[in-house]
XYZ file of C-alpha atoms in Angstrom:
289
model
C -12.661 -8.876 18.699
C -10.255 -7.322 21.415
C -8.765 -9.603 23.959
C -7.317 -8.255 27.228
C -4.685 -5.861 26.675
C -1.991 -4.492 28.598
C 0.065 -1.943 27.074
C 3.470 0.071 28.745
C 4.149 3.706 27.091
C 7.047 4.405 25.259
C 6.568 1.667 22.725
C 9.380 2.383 19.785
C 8.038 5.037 16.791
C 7.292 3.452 13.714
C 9.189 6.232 11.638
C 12.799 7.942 12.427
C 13.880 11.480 10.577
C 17.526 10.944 9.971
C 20.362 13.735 8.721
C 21.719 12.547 5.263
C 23.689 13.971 2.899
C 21.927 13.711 -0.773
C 24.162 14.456 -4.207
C 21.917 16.300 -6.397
C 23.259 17.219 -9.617
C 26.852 16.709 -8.492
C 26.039 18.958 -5.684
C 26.215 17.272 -1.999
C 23.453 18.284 -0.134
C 22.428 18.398 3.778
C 19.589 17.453 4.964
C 16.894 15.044 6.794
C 15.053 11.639 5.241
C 11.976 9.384 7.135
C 13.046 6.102 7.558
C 11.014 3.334 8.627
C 11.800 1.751 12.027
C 13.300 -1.632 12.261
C 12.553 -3.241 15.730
C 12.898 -7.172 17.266
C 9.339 -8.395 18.285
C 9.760 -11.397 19.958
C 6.285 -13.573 21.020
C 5.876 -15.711 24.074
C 3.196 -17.730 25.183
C 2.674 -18.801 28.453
C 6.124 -17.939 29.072
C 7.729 -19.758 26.263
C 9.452 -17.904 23.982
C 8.370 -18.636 20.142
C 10.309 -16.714 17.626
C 11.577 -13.427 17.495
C 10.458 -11.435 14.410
C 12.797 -8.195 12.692
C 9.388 -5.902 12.782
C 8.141 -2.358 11.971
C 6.906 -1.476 15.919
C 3.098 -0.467 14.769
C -0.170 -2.573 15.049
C 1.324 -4.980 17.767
C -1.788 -6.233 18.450
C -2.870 -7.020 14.759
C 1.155 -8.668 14.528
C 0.074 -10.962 17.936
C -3.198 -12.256 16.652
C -1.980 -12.736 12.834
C 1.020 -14.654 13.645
C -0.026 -16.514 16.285
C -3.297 -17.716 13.630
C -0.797 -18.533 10.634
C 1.697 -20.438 12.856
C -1.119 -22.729 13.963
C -0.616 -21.868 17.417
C -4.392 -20.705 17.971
C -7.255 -21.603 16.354
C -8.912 -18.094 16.704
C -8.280 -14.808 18.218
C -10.547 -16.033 21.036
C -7.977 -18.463 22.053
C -5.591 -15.723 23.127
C -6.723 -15.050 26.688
C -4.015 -12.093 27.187
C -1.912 -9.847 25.582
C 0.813 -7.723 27.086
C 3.042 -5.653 25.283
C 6.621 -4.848 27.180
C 9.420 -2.582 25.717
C 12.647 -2.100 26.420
C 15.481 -1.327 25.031
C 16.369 -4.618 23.337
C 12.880 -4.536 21.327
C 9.248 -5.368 22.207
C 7.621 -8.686 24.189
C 4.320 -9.733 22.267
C 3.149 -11.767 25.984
C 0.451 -13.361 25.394
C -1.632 -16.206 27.355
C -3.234 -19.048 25.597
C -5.693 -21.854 26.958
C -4.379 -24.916 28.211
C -6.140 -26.818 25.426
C -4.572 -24.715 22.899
C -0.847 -24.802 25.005
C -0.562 -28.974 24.988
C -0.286 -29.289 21.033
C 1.780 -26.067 20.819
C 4.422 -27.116 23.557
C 4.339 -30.731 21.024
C 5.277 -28.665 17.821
C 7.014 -25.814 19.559
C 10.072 -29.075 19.719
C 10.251 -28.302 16.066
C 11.453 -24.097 16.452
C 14.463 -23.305 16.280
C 15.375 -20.407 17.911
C 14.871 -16.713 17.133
C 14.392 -16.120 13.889
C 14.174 -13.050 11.089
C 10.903 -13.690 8.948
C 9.803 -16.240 6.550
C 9.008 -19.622 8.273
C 9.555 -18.739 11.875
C 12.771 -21.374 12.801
C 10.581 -23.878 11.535
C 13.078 -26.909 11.733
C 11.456 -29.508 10.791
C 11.183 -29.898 6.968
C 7.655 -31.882 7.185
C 6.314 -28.820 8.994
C 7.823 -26.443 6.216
C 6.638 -27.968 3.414
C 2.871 -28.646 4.954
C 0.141 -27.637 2.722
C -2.204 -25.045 3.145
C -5.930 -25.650 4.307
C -8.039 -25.140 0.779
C -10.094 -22.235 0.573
C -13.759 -21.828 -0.547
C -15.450 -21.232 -3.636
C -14.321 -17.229 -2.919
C -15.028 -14.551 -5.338
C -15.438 -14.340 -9.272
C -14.949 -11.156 -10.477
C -14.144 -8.966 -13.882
C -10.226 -8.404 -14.748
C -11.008 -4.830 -14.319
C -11.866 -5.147 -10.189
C -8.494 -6.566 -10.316
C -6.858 -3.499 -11.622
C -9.257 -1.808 -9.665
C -7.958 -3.345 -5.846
C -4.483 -2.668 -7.052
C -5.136 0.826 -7.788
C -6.709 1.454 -4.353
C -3.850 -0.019 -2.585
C -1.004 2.947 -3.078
C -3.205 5.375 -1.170
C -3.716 3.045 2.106
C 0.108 2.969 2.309
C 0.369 6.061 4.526
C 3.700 4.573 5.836
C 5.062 4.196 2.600
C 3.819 7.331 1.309
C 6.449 9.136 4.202
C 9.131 6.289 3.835
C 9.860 5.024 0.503
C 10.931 1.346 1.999
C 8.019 -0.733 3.766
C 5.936 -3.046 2.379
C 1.965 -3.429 2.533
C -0.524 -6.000 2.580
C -4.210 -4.819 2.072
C -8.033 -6.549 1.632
C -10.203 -5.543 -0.761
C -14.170 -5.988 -1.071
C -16.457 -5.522 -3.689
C -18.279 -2.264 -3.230
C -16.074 -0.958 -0.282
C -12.485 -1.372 -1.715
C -9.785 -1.346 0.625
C -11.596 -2.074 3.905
C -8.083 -2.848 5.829
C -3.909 -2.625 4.908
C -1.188 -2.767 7.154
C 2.430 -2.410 6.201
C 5.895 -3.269 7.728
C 9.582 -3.326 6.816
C 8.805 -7.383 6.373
C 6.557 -8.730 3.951
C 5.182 -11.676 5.584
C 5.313 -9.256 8.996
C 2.590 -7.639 6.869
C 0.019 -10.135 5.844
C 0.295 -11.585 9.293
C -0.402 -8.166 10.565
C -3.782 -7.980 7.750
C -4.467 -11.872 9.426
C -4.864 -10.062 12.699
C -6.246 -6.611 11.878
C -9.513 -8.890 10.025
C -9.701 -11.629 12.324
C -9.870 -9.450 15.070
C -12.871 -7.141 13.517
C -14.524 -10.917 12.237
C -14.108 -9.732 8.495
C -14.485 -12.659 6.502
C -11.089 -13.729 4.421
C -13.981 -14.990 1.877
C -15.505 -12.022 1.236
C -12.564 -10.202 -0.618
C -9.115 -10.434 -2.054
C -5.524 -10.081 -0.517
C -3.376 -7.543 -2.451
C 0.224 -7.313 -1.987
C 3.115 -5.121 -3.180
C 5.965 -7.842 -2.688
C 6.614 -10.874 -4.945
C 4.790 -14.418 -3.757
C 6.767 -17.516 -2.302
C 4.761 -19.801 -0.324
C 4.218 -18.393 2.823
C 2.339 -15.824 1.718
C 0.071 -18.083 -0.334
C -0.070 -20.414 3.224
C -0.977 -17.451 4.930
C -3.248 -16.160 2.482
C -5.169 -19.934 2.580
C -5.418 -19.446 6.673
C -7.014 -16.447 5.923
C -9.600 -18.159 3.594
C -8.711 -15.788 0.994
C -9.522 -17.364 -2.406
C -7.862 -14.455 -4.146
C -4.249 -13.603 -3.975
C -2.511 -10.683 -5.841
C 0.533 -9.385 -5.744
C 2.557 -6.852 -8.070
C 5.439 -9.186 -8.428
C 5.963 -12.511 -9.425
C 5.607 -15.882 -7.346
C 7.832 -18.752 -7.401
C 7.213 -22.242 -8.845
C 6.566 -23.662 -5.032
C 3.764 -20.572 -4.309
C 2.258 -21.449 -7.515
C 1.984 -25.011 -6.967
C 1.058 -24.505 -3.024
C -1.692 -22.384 -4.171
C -2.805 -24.696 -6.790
C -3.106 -27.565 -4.842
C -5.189 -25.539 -2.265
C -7.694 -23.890 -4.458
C -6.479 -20.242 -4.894
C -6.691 -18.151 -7.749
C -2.998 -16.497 -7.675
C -2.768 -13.052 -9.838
C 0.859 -11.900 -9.796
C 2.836 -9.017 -12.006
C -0.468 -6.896 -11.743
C 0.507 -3.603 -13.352
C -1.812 -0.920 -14.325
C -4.308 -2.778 -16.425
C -2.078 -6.054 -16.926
C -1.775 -9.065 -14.933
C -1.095 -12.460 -14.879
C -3.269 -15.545 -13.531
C -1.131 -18.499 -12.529
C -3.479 -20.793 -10.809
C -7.541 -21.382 -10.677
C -8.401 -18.399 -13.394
C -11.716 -19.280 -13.557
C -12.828 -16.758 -10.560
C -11.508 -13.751 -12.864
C -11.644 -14.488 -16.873
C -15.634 -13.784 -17.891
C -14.846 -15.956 -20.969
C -12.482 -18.516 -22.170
C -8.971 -17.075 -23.334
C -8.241 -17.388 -27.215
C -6.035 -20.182 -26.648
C -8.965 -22.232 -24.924
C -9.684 -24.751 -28.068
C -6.111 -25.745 -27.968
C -5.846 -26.079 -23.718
C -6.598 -29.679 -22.057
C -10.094 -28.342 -20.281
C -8.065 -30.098 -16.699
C -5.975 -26.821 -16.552
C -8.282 -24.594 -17.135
């Protein structure tokens, strides 16, 4: 889906060559490193300013939609009428117009932001609206442990970023039979995911119909986010804290974290990836299983 778009040249580069001076051996060293960009992305709608995100300046329009679907502020991509994109030299302006239906309840909640904010949950002042739960997901996926290993080996080569950078995180969807059929990445984690939000809600891919990899650790937003998605499948090659754990138990997603090589762990809902019961099953309550 592509809404109305208005772009301005000279948006920010995503990636900056830098001189540096490397020791190498005890020897120092001149030369040049890519570093990733960091840039402030703040989002307005209507004209009212929302947050202001610390952002990697790439995929803009995949950042707009994604955000603006896991903050609740739109319902759907189709609800954002108009996006324009204005640099300058203090950052990037996400403008973007939103229906008057969809405006009302966001100017109601948008009493609860604080102001600009770095990443995580947006100025989000109010500690109901932190601690909401996450819509529950569908009946999802059930695959093998070795399609696990398998996303999470197909994820290293989408990070093209990465691959020239060394310092950006990534956020990819996986589907049986295609693999890797989106990732974005970003100097922010949850800048990431929101960006993957966007990127698939904007081509109408499913969040069902595959898994969400990522290569940070798991706290809670990214299992809310992962829920708005409709994900039923989360993985991630670091751990997730007690909160993400119970967030995603509560809303029916099968959290893999620490997924190394050919190892992982299942936290919550393993029934979508063990193909028989564990050793241990004859001494487990058959309620957590």
């Amino acid at each position: 889906m592509t809404f109305a778009e208005i772009n301005v040249p000279n948006l920010p580069t995503s990636v900056a060559r830098l001189p540096r001076t490397a020791s190498l051996a005890g020897q120092l060293v001149l030369g040049q490193r890519l570093v990733p960009e960091e840039t402030a992305i703040a989002f307005t709608y209507n004209g009212s300013s929302h947050a202001v995100m610390m952002a990697t300046p790439a995929d803009l329009e995949d950042f707009a939609a994604g955000l603006s679907l896991t903050e609740g502020i739109v319902q759907a991509v189709e609800d954002i009428s108009e996006l324009e994109v204005v640099s300058s030299e203090l950052g990037v302006e996400l403008r973007m117009r939103i229906s008057e239906t969809r405006m009302q309840p966001y100017s109601s909640r948008r009493r609860h932001l604080a102001g600009p904010t770095g990443c995580g949950l947006c100025g989000i002042e109010s500690l109901n609206e932190a601690s909401r739960l996450a819509r529950r997901v569908g009946a999802g996926l059930h695959l093998a442990p070795e399609a696990i290993s398998a996303a999470m080996a197909a994820l290293p080569p989408a990070q093209l970023l990465n691959r020239e950078t060394r310092a950006v995180h990534a956020a990819g969807f996986w589907q049986p039979g295609k693999g890797i059929v989106a990732a974005r990445e970003d100097v922010g984690r949850h800048n990431a995911l929101d960006k993957l939000v966007g990127a698939l809600a904007r081509r109408e891919i499913d969040g069902g119909s595959g898994i969400v990899l990522l290569t940070s650790r798991i706290s809670v937003e990214m299992v809310q986010k992962t829920a708005i998605l409709g994900a039923s499948i989360l993985v991630a090659v670091s751990a997730p804290t007690a909160l993400a754990v119970r967030v995603a138990e509560a809303c029916g997603i099968t959290l893999v974290a620490i997924a190394r090589g050919h190892d992982f762990e299942i936290f919550s809902h393993p029934r979508r990836i063990a193909v028989s019961p564990p050793r241990w099953w004859s001494t487990v309550s058959p309620s957590t299983w």
